[in-house]
mmCIF file of C-alpha atoms in Angstrom:
data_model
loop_
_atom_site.group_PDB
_atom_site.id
_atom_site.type_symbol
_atom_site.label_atom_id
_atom_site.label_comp_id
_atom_site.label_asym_id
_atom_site.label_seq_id
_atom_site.Cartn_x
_atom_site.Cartn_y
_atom_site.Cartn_z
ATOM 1 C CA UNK Y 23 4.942 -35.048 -5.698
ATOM 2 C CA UNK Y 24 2.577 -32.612 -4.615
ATOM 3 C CA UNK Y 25 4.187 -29.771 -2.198
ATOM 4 C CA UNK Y 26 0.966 -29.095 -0.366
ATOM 5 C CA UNK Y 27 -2.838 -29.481 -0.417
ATOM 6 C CA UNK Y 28 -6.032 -28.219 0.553
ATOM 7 C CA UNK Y 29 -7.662 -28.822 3.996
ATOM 8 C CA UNK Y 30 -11.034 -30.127 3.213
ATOM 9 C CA UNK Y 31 -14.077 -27.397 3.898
ATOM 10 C CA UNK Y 32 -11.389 -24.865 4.346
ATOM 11 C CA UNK Y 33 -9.262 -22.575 1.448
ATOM 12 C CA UNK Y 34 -6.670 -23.272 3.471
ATOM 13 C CA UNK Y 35 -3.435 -24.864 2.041
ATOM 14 C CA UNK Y 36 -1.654 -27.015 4.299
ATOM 15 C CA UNK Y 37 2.437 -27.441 3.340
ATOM 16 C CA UNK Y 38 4.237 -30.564 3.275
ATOM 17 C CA UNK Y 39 7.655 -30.258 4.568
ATOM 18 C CA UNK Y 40 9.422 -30.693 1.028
ATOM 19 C CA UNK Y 41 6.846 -27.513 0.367
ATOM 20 C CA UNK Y 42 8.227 -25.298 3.462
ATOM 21 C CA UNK Y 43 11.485 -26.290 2.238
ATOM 22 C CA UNK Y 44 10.863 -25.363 -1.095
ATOM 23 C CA UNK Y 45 8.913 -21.849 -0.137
ATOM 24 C CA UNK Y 46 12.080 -21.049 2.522
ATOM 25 C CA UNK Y 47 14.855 -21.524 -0.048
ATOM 26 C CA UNK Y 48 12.420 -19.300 -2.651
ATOM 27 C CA UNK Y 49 12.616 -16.238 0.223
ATOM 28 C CA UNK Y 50 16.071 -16.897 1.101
ATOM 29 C CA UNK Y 51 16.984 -16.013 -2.392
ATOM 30 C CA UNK Y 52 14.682 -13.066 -2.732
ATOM 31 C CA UNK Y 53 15.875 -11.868 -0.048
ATOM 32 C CA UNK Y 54 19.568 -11.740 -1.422
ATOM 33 C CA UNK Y 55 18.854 -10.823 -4.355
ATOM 34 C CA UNK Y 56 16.938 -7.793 -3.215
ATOM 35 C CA UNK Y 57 19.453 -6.957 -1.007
ATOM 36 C CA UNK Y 58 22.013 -6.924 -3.946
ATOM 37 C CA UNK Y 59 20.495 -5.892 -6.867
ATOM 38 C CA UNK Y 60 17.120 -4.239 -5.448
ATOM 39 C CA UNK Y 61 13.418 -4.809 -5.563
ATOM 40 C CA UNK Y 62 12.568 -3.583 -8.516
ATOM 41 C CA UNK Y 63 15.695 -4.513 -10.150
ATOM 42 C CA UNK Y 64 15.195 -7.998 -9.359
ATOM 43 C CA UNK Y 65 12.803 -9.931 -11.608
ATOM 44 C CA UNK Y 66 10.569 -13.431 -10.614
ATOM 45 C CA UNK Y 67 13.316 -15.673 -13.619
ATOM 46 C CA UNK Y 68 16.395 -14.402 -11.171
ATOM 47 C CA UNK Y 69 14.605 -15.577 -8.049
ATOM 48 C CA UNK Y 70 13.298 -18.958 -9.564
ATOM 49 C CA UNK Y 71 16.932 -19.614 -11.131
ATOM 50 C CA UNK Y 72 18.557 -18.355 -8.104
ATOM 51 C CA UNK Y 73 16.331 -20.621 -5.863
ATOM 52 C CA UNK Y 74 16.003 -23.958 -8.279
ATOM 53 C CA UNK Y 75 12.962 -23.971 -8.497
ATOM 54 C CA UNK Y 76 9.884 -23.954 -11.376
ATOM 55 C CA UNK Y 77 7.573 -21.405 -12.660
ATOM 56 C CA UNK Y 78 5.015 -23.680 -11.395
ATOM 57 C CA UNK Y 79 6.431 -24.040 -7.579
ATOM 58 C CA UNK Y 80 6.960 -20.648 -7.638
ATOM 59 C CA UNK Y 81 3.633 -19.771 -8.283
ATOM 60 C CA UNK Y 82 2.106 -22.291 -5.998
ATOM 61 C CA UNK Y 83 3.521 -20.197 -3.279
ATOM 62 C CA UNK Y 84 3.504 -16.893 -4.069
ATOM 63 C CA UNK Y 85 0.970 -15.149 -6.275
ATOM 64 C CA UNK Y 86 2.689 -12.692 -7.413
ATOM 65 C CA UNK Y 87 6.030 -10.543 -6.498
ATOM 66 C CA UNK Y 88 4.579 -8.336 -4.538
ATOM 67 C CA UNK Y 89 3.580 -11.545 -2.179
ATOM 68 C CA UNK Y 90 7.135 -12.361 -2.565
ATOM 69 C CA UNK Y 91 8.429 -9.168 -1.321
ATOM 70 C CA UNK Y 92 5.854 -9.256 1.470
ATOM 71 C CA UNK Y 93 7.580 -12.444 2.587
ATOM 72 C CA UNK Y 94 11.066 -10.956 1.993
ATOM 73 C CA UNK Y 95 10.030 -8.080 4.246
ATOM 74 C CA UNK Y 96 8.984 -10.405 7.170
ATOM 75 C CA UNK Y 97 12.060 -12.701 7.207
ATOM 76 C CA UNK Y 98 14.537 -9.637 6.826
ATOM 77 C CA UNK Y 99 12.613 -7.893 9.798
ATOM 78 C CA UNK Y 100 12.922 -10.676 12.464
ATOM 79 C CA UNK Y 101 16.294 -11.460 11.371
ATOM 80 C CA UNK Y 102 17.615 -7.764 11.390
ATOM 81 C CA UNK Y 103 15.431 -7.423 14.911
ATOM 82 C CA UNK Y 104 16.682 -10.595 16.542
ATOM 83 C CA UNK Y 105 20.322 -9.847 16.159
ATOM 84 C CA UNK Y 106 19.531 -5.937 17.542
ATOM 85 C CA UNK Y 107 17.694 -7.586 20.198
ATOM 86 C CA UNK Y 108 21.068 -10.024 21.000
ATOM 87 C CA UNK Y 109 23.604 -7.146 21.035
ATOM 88 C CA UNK Y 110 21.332 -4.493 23.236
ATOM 89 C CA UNK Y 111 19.719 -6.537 25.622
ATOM 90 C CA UNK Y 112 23.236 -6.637 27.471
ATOM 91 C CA UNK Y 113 24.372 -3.008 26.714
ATOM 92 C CA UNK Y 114 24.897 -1.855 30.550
ATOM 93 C CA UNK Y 115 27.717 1.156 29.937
ATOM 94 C CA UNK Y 116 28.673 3.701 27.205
ATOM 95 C CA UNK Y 117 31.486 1.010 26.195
ATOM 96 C CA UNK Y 118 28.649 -1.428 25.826
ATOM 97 C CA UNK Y 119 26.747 0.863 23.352
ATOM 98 C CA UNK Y 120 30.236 1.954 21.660
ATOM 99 C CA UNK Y 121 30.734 -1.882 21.040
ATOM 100 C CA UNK Y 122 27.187 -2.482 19.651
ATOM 101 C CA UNK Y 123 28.502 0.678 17.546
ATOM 102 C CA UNK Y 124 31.560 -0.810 16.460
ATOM 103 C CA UNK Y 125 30.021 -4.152 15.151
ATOM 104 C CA UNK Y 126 27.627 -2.941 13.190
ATOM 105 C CA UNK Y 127 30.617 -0.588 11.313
ATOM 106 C CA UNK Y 128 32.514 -3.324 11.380
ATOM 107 C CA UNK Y 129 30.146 -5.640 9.496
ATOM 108 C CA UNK Y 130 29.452 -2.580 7.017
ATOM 109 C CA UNK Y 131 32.989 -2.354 6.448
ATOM 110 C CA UNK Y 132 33.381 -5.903 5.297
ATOM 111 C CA UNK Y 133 31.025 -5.135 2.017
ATOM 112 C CA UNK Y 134 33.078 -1.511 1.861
ATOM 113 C CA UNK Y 135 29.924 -0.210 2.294
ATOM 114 C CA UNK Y 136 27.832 -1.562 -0.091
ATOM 115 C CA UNK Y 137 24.500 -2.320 -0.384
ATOM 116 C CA UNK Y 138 22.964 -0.561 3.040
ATOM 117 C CA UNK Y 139 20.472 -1.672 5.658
ATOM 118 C CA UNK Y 140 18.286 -4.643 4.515
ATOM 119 C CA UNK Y 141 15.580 -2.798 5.887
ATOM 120 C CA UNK Y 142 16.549 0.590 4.977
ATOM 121 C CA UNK Y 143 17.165 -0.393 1.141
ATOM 122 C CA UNK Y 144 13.395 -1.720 1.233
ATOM 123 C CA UNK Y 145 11.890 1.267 2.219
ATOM 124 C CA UNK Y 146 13.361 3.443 0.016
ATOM 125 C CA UNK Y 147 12.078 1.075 -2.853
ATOM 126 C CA UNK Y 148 9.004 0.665 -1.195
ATOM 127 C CA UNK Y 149 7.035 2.904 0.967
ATOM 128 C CA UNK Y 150 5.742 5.408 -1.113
ATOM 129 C CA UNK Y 151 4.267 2.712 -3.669
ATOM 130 C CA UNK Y 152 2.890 -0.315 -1.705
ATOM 131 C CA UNK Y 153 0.868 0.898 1.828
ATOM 132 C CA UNK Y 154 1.471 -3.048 3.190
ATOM 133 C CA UNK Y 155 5.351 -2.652 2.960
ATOM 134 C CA UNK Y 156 5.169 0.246 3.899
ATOM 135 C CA UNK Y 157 3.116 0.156 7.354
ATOM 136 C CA UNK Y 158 5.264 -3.518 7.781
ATOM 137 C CA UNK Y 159 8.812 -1.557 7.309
ATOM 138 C CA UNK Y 160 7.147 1.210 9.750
ATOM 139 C CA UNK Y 161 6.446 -1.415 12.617
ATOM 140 C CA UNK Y 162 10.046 -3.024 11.915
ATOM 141 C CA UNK Y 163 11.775 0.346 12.243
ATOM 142 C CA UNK Y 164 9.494 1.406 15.395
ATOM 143 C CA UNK Y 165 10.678 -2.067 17.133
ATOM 144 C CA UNK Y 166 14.232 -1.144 16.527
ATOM 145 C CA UNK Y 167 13.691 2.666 17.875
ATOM 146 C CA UNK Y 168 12.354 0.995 20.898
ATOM 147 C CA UNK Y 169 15.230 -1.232 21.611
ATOM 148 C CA UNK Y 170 17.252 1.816 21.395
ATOM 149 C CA UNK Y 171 14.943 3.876 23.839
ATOM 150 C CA UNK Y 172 14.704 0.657 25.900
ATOM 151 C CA UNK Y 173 18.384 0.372 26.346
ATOM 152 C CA UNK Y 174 18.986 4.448 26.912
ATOM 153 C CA UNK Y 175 16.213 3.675 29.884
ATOM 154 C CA UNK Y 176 18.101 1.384 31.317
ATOM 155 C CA UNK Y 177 21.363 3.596 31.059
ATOM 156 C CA UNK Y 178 19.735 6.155 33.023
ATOM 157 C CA UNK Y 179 18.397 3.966 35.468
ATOM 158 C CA UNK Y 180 21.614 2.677 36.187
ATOM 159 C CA UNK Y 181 23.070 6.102 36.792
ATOM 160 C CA UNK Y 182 24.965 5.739 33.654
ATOM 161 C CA UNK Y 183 22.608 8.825 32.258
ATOM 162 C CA UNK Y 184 21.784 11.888 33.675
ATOM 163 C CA UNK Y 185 18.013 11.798 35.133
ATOM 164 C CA UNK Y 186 17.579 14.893 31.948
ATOM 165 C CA UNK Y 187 18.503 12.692 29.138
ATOM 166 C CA UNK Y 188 15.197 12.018 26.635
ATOM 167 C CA UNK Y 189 15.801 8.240 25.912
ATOM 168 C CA UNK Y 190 12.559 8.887 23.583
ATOM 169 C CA UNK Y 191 14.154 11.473 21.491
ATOM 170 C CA UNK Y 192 18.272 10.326 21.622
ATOM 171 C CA UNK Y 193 16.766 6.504 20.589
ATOM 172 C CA UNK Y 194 14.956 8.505 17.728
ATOM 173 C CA UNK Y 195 18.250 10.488 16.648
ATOM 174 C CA UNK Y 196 20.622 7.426 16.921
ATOM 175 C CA UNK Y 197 18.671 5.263 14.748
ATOM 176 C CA UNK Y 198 18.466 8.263 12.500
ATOM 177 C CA UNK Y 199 21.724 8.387 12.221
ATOM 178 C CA UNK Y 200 22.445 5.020 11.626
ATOM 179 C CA UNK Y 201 20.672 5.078 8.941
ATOM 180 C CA UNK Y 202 21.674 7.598 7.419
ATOM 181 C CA UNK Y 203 25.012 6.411 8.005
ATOM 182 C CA UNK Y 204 24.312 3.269 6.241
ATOM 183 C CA UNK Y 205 22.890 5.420 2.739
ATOM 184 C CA UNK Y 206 26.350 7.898 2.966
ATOM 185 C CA UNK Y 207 27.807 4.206 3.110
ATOM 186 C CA UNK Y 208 26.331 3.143 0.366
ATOM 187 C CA UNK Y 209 26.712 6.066 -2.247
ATOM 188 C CA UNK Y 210 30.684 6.161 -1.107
ATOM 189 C CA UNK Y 211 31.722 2.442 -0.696
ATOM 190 C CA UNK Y 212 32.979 3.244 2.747
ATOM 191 C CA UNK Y 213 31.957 2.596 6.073
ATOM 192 C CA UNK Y 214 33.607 5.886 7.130
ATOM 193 C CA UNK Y 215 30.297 8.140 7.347
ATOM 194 C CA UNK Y 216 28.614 5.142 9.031
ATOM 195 C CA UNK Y 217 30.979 5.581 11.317
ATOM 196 C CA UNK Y 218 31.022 9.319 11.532
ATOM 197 C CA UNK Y 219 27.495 9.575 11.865
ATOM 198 C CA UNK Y 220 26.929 7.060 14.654
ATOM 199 C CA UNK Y 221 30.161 8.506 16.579
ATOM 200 C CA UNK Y 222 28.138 11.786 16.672
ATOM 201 C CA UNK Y 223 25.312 10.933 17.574
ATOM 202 C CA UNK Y 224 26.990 8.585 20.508
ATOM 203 C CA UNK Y 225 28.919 11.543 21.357
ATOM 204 C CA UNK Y 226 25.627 13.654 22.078
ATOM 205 C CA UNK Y 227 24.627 10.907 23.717
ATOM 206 C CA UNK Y 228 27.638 10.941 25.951
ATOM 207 C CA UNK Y 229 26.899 14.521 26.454
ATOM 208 C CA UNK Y 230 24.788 13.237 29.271
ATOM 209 C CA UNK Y 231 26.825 11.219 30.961
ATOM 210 C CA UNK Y 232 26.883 11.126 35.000
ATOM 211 C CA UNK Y 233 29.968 12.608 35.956
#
């Protein structure tokens, strides 16, 4: 049974819903296995056995890998950016932030470390050979900065931060850390410099605390 067709006048392909199901569980596990084993590492026979599904459904749906990893690269973003989204939009204290802290060590710690940022470990792959993943990792990353700078605003605006604290440039330096936190995670299979490296940066943070 066909998994899609052709609107007629149009190029445009129009999916069935066995073919969305089909083309979801094919970036599901690209996604993992990227994730895992890496981009490049990760070859279009693991993601068709890994999925279930034919050369030929693969190739209905996705050209080529690179298409693939374009796909990857969207899912990955909203899902990384709708869970930041969840666990800032609340953050109204320095506890709050500490606790956003805390879970994402937490969940670190539960893979000792391994494996990094699902965004992070795409860019380093990535960005310097493919300008698409690159500008899409770019806008994914800039999203997440402003979430940080958006909750630091609201801090100060509270009175929780001093009226001198740069949410601009202390948004910039704790997602900096954080990720570099999650690449010291990954080369030690520890979440301890994750942790070290976000505590310091919360602690400059801090630094501007009202009394």
């Amino acid at each position: 049974m066909p998994e899609g067709d052709t609107v007629p006048g149009t190029s445009v392909t129009r999916r069935t819903p066995r073919g969305l199901e089909t083309r979801s569980r094919i970036v599901d596990s690209a996604a993992k296995l990227f994730y895992v084993k890496g981009v490049n590492a990760t070859t279009l026979d693991d993601i068709r056995l890994a999925s279930g599904t034919s050369k030929s459904q693969l190739y209905n749906h996705f050209e080529d890998k690179l298409a693939l990893v374009h796909a990857v690269i969207d899912v990955q973003s909203k899902f990384v950016l709708a869970r930041e989204e969840q666990r800032l939009r609340g953050v109204r204290t320095l506890a709050g932030l500490r606790r956003w802290r805390d879970a994402l060590v937490q969940a670190n710690a539960l893979q000792d470390g391994s494996y990094g940022c699902a965004l992070g470990t795409m860019s380093i792959e990535l960005s310097d050979n493919d300008e698409r993943s690159r500008q899409a990792l770019n806008a994914s990353f800039d999203a997440w900065r402003r979430m940080l700078v958006e909750t630091l605003t609201r801090l100060r605006a509270l009175g929780v931060l001093a009226e001198d604290a740069d949410p601009q440039r202390l948004g910039t330096g704790l997602l900096a850390a954080l990720q570099g936190g999650y690449v010291l995670a990954q080369n030690a299979h520890s979440s301890e410099p994750m942790a070290v490296a976000l505590d310091m940066a919360l602690d400059h943070i801090e630094s501007f605390a009202r009394d």
